[in-house]
Structures are given as structure tokens and as C-alpha cells.
Short mmCIF file of C-alpha atoms and ligand atoms in Angstrom, two decimals:
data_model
loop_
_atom_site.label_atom_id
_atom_site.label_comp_id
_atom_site.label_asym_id
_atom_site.label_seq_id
_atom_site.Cartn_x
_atom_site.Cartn_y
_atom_site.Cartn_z
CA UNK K 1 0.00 0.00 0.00
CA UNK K 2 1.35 3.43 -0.73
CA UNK K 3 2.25 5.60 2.09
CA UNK K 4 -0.49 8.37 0.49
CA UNK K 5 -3.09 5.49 0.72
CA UNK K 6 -2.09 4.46 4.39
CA UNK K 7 -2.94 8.09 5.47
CA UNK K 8 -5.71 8.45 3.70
CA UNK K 9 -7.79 5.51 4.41
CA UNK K 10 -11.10 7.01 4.92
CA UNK K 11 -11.38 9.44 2.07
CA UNK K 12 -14.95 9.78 0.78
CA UNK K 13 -16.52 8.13 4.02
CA UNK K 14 -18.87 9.79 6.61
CA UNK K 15 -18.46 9.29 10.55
CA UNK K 16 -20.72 9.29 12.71
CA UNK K 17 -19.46 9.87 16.38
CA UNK K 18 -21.88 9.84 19.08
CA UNK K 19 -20.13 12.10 22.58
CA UNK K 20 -17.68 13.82 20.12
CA UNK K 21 -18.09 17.00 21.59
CA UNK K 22 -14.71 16.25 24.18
CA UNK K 23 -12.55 13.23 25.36
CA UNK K 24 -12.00 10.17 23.02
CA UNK K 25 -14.99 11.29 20.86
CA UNK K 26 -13.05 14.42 19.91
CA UNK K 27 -10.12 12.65 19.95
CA UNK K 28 -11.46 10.21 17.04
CA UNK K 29 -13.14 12.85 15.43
CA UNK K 30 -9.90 14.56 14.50
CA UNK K 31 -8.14 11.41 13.77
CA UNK K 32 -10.84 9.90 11.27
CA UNK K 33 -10.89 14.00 9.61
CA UNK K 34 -7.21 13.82 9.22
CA UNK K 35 -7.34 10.69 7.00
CA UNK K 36 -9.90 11.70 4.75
CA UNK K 37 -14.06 11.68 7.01
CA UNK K 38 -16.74 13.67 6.69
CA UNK K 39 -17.54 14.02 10.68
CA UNK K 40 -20.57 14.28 11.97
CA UNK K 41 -20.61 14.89 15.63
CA UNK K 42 -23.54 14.11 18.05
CA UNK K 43 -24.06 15.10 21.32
CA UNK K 44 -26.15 15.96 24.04
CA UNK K 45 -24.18 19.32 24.96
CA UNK K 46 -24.62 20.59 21.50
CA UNK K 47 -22.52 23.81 22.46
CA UNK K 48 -19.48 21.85 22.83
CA UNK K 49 -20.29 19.62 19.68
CA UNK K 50 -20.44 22.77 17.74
CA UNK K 51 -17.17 23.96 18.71
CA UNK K 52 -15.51 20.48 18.35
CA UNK K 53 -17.06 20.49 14.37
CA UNK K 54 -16.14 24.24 14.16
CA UNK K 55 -12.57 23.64 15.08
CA UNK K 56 -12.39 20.45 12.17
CA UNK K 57 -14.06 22.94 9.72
CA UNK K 58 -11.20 25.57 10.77
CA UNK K 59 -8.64 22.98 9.62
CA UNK K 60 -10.15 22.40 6.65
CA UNK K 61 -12.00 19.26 7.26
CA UNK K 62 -15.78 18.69 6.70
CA UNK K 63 -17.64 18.40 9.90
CA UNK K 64 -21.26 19.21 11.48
CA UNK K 65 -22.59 19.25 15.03
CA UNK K 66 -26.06 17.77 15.51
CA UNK K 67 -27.59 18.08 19.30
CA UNK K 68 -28.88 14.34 19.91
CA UNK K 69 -29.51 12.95 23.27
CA UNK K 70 -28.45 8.88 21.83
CA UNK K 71 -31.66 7.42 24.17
CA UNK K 72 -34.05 9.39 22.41
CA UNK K 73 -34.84 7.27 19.39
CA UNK K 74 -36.42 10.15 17.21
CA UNK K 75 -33.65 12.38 18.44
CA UNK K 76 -30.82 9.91 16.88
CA UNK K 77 -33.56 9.20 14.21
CA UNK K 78 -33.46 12.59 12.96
CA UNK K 79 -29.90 13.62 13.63
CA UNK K 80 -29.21 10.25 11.09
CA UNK K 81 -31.38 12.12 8.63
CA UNK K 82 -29.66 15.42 9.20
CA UNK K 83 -26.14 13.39 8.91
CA UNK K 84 -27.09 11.52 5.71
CA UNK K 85 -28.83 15.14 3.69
CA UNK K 86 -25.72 17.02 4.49
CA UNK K 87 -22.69 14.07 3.57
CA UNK K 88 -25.18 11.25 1.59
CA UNK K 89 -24.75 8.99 4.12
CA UNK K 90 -23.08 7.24 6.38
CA UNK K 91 -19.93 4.24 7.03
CA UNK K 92 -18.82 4.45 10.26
CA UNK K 93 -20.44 4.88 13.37
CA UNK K 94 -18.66 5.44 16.57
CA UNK K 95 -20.88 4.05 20.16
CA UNK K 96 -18.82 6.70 21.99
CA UNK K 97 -21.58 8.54 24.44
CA UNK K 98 -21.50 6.84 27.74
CA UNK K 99 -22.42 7.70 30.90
CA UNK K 100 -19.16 6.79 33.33
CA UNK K 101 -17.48 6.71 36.66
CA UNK K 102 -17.89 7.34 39.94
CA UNK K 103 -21.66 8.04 39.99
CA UNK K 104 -22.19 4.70 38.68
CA UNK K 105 -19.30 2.94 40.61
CA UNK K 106 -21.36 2.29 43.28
CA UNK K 107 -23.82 -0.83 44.40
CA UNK K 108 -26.85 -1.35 43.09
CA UNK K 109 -28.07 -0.88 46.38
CA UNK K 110 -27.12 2.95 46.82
CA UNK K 111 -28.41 3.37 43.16
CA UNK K 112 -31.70 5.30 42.78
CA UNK K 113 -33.80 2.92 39.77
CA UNK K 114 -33.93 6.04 37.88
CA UNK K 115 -30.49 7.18 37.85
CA UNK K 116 -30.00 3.25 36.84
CA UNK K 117 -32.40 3.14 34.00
CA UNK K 118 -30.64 7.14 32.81
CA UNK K 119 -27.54 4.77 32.77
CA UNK K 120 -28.39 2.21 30.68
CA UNK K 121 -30.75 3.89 28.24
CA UNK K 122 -27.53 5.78 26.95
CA UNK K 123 -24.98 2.87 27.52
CA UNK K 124 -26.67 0.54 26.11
CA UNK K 125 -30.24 1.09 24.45
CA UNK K 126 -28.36 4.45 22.84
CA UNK K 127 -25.97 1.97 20.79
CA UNK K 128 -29.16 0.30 20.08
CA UNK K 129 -30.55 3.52 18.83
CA UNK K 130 -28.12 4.63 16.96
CA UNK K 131 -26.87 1.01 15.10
CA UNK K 132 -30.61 0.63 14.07
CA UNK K 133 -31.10 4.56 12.63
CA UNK K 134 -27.54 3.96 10.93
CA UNK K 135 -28.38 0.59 9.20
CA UNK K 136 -30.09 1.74 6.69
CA UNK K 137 -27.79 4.05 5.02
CA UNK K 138 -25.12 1.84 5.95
CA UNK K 139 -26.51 -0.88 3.83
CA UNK K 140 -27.22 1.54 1.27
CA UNK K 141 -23.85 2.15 0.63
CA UNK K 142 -22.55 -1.61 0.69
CA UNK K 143 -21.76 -2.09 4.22
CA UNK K 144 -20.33 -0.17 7.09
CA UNK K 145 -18.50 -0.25 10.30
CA UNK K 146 -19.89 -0.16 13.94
CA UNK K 147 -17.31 0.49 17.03
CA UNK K 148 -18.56 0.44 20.86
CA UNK K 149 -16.93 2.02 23.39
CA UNK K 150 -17.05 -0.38 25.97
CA UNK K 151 -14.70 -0.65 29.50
CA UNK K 152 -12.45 -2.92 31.78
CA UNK K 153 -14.74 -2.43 33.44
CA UNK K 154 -17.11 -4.73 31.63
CA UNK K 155 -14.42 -7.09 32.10
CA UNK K 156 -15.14 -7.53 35.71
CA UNK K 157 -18.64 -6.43 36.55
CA UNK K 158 -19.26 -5.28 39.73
CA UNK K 159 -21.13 -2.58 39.98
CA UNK K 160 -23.97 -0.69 37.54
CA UNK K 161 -21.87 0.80 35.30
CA UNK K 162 -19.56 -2.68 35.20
CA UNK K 163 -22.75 -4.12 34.05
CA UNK K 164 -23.66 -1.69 31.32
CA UNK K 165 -20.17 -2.17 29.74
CA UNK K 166 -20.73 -5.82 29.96
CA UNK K 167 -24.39 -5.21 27.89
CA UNK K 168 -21.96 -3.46 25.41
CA UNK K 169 -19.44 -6.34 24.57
CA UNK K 170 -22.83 -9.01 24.20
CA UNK K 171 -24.53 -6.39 21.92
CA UNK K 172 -21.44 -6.13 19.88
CA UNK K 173 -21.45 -10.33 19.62
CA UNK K 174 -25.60 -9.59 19.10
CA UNK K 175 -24.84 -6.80 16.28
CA UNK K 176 -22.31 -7.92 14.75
CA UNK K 177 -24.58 -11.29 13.87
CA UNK K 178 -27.59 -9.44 13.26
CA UNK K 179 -25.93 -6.96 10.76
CA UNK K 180 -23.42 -9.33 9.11
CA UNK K 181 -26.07 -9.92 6.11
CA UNK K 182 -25.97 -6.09 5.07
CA UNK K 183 -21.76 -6.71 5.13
CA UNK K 184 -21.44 -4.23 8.61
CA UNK K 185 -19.05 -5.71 10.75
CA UNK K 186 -19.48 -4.28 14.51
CA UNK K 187 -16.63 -4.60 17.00
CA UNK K 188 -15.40 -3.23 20.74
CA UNK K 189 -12.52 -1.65 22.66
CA UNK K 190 -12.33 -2.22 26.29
CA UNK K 191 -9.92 0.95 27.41
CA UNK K 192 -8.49 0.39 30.58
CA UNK K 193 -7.61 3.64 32.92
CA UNK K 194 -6.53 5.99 29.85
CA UNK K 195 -5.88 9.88 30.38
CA UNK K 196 -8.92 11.85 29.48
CA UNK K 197 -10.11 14.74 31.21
CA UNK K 198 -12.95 12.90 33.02
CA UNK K 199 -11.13 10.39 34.44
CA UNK K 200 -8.19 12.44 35.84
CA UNK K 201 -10.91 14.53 37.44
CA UNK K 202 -12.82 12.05 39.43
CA UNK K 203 -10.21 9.32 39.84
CA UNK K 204 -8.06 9.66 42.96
CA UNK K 205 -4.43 9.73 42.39
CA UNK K 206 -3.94 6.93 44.55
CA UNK K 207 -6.13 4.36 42.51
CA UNK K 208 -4.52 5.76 39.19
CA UNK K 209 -1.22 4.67 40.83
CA UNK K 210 -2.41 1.40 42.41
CA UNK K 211 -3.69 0.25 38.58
CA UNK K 212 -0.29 1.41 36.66
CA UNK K 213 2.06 0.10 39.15
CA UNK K 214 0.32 -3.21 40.57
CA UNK K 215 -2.59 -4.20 37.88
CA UNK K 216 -1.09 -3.38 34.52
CA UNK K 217 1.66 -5.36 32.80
CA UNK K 218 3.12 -1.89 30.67
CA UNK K 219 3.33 0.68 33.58
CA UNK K 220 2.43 3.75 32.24
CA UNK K 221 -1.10 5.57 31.83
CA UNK K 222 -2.88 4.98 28.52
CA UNK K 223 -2.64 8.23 26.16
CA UNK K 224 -5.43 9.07 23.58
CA UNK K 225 -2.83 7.84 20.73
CA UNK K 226 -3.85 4.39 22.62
CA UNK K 227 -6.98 4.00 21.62
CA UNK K 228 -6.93 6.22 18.97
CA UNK K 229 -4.63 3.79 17.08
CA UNK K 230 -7.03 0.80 17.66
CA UNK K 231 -9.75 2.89 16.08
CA UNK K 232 -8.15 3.41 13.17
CA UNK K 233 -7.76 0.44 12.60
CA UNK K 234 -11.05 -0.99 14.04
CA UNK K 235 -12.91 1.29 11.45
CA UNK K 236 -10.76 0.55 7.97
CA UNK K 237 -10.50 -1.55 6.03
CA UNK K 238 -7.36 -3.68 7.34
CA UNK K 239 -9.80 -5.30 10.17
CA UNK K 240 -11.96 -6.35 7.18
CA UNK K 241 -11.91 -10.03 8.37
CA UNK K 242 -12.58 -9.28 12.10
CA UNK K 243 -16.56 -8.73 13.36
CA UNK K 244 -18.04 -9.37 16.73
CA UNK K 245 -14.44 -8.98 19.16
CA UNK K 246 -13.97 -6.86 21.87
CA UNK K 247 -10.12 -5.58 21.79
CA UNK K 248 -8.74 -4.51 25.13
CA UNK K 249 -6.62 -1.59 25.28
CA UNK K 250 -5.37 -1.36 28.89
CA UNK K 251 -1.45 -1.91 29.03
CA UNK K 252 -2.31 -5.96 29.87
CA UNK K 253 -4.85 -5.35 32.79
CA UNK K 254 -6.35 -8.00 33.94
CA UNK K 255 -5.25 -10.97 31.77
CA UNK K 256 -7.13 -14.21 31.94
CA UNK K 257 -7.71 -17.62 29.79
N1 NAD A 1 -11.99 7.87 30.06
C1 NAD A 1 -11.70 6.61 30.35
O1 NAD A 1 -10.67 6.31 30.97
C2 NAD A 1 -12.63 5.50 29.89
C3 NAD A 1 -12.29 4.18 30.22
C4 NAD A 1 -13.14 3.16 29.79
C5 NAD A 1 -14.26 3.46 29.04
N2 NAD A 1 -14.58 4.74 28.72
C6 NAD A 1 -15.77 4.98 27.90
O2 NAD A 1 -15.41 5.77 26.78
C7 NAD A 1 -16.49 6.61 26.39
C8 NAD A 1 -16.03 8.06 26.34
O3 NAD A 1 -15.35 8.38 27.54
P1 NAD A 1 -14.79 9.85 27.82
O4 NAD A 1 -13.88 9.74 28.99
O5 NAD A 1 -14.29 10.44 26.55
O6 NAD A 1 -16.17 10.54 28.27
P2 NAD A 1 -16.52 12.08 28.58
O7 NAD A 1 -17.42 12.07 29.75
O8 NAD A 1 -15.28 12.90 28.61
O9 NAD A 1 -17.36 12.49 27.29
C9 NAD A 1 -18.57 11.88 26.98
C10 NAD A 1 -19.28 12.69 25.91
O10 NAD A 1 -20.54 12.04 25.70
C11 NAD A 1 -21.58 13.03 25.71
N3 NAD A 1 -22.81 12.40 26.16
C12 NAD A 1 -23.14 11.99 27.42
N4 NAD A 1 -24.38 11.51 27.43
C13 NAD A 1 -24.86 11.60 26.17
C14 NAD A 1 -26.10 11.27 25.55
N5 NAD A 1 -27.12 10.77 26.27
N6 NAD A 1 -26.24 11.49 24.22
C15 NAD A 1 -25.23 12.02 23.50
N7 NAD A 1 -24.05 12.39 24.03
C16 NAD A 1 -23.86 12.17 25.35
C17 NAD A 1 -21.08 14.10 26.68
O11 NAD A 1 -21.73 15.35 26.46
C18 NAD A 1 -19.58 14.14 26.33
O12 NAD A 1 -19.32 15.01 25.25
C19 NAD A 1 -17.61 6.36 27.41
O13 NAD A 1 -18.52 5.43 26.84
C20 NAD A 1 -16.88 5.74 28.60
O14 NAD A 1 -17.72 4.90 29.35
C21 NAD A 1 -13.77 5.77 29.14
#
């Protein structure tokens, strides 16, 4: 493959990124724009999505912001529409909205039912949502990609949030089956404790240093090149033969048979 083709391996394609307004969503959002995407950003703070898309369109890269709340069906309904009249359509979708950490790190018991059913109509009925509106257009165009943003955390499953990242990795399985027929593979990552703005601010400094020194086999903090690399890769075409796996990206914590 030529080195232009290598950098340029989603020219002519449209992503859809759901929580691209900050933190990996951004992060992907720049990454997919830099080798060739239409982005389409959407998410719930639409202020923030606008300036994300703003500051692609300053660098010369096609981007919009659409304000979509991803467990609202007609919401993602209609910001699909708005996504496929501006760009024609869409191949890649991105299940990055998720609500996370220490307001859902704690037992179901201390858990208000509502706050629990707020966390998994976004984690996991929004990837519902949002697979289903993108199908269409998707299989419209030949096929597609689908990436979840799962968690470790779904790994080990003990509290709420554990759980919905657990729903995650069996609706990617569930997906990828389901979707296989119109030729859209769907797939995971499971990032382990990586540097984004949210988790530095709630995570005490003592757990970050308990995980990199005494859980993880590669003792450093994950960076957003991490998990931006397995994206990449994830969404193009040189993971063509891989649908339905959840990759971990977590420097080799935990490791099991
Ligand atoms: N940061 C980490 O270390 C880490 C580790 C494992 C998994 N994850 C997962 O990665 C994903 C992104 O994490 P992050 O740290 O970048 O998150 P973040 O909190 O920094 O950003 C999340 C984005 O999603 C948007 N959002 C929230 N609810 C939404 C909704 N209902 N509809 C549309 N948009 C919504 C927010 O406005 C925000 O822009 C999440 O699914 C999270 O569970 C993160």
C-alpha cells in the first residue's frame, strides 16, 4: 500500500461519532478528519459539539454538530437524517456517548432505579438507537463499520456501570450477527484507565497509581494515541476479516484464559 493510501484511508466516508463534543470522541473525530471523514458529531451538549465540528471545519476538514440525546430514538432518528442530507450517508459509526465513573461505581443498592435506568438507556439502548437509525444508510452504501466504546470495566462487573459495559461487549457479539447480512461488521474496545479529562478529574491519584504500578503489565497511563490507534484500525478496512471482538486496550490489565 502506498504511504499516500495508508494516510488516507477514509477518504470519501462519513463518521458518525456519538459524545464527540470532548474526550476520546473528539479525539477520534480529529483522527478519522485527518485521514480523509466527513464528521458528523452528536451530542447531548450541542454547544461543545459545535465547537468540536467548528474547530475540524477551521482545519479544513468537513464536519457538522447535531444536538442528539443517543436514548431518544427520534432524536438519533433525525440527527441520522440530518447526517445523511448534508454528507449522503453514512460508514462508520462510533458508540462513543456513555455515561461513566464514579456516579455509577457504586452498588446497586445505593443506586436510585432512575439514575440506573438514565444509565443504561444511553450505555446501552443508545448503541441500540443509533446502530438501528444507521443501518439503513449503511446498507445503502454496501456495508459499514460499527465500534462500541465499551470498559475494563465490563471485564469484571461489579457494579452498575460494570454491568452496562458488559451489555456493550454481548450487543457487539448480538450486532455484529444481526448486521453481518448487510456486510457491517461491529466490534469493541475495552480501554483500561486511559488519560482523558474525566477520568483524571474524578479518579483519585492513589487508585490511578495502584492500577499502573500493581494491575497493569506496561506501567504507564494509557494516552489518547492508545486508543486512537485501535480505532483506526477498528474502522478501515485492514480489520476487514474481524466482526463481533472486543479488543482490550489497557497496558495488559487484567489478563485471563
Ligand atoms: N476515560 C476513560 O478512561 C474511559 C475508560 C473506559 C471506558 N470509557 C468509555 O469511553 C467513552 C467516552 O469516555 P470519555 O472519557 O471520553 O467521556 P466524557 O465524559 O469525557 O465524554 C462523553 C461525551 O458524551 C456526551 N454524552 C453523554 N451523554 C450523552 C447522551 N445521552 N447522548 C449524547 N451524548 C452524550 C457528553 O456530552 C460528552 O461530550 C464512554 O462510553 C466511557 O464509558 C472511558
Amino acid at each position: 500500500m502506498r504511504t499516500q493510501d495508508m494516510v488516507m484511508r477514509f477518504r470519501d466516508k462519513v463518521a458518525f461519532i456519538t459524545g464527540g463534543a470532548v474526550g476520546f470522541g473528539r479525539a477520534f473525530a480529529k483522527a478519522l478528519a485527518a485521514e480523509g471523514a466527513a464528521i458528523v458529531i452528536a451530542d447531548i451538549d450541542g454547544q461543545s459539539g459545535c465547537a468540536s465540528a467548528q474547530a475540524l471545519e477551521a482545519d479544513g476538514h468537513a464536519a457538522i454538530a447535531v444536538e442528539c440525546d443517543v436514548a431518544d430514538e427520534q432524536r438519533v432518528e433525525a440527527a441520522v437524517a440530518a447526517a445523511v442530507d448534508r454528507f449522503g450517508g453514512i460508514d462508520v459509526l462510533i458508540n462513543n456517548a456513555g455515561l461513566h465513573l464514579l456516579a455509577y461505581n457504586q452498588p446497586f443498592g445505593a443506586l436510585e432505579r432512575q439514575k440506573l435506568r438514565e444509565l443504561f438507556d444511553v450505555n446501552v439502548i443508545g448503541i441500540v438507537n443509533c446502530t438501528m437509525a444507521c443501518r439503513r444508510s449503511m446498507a445503502a452504501r454496501g456495508g459499514g463499520v460499527v465500534l462500541n466504546i465499551a470498559s475494563m470495566a465490563g471485564h469484571m462487573c461489579i457494579t452498575p456501570y460494570s454491568v452496562s459495559k458488559l451489555a456493550v461487549r454481548g450487543l457487539t457479539i448480538a450486532l455484529a450477527t444481526e448486521l453481518a447480512p448487510d456486510s457491517i461488521r461491529v466490534n469493541a474496545i475495552s480501554p483500561g484507565l486511559m488519560a482523558t479529562e474525566s477520568a483524571m478529574e474524578h479518579l483519585p491519584q492513589t487508585m490511578i497509581d495502584h492500577i499502573i504500578n500493581n494491575s497493569q503489565l506496561i506501567h504507564r497511563q494509557g494516552e489518547m494515541r492508545d486508543i486512537v490507534s485501535a480505532m483506526l484500525f477498528l474502522c478501515s478496512g485492514e480489520s476487514s476479516f474481524i466482526t463481533g471482538e472486543t479488543i482490550k486496550v489497557s497496558g495488559g490489565y487484567p489478563l485471563y484464559l
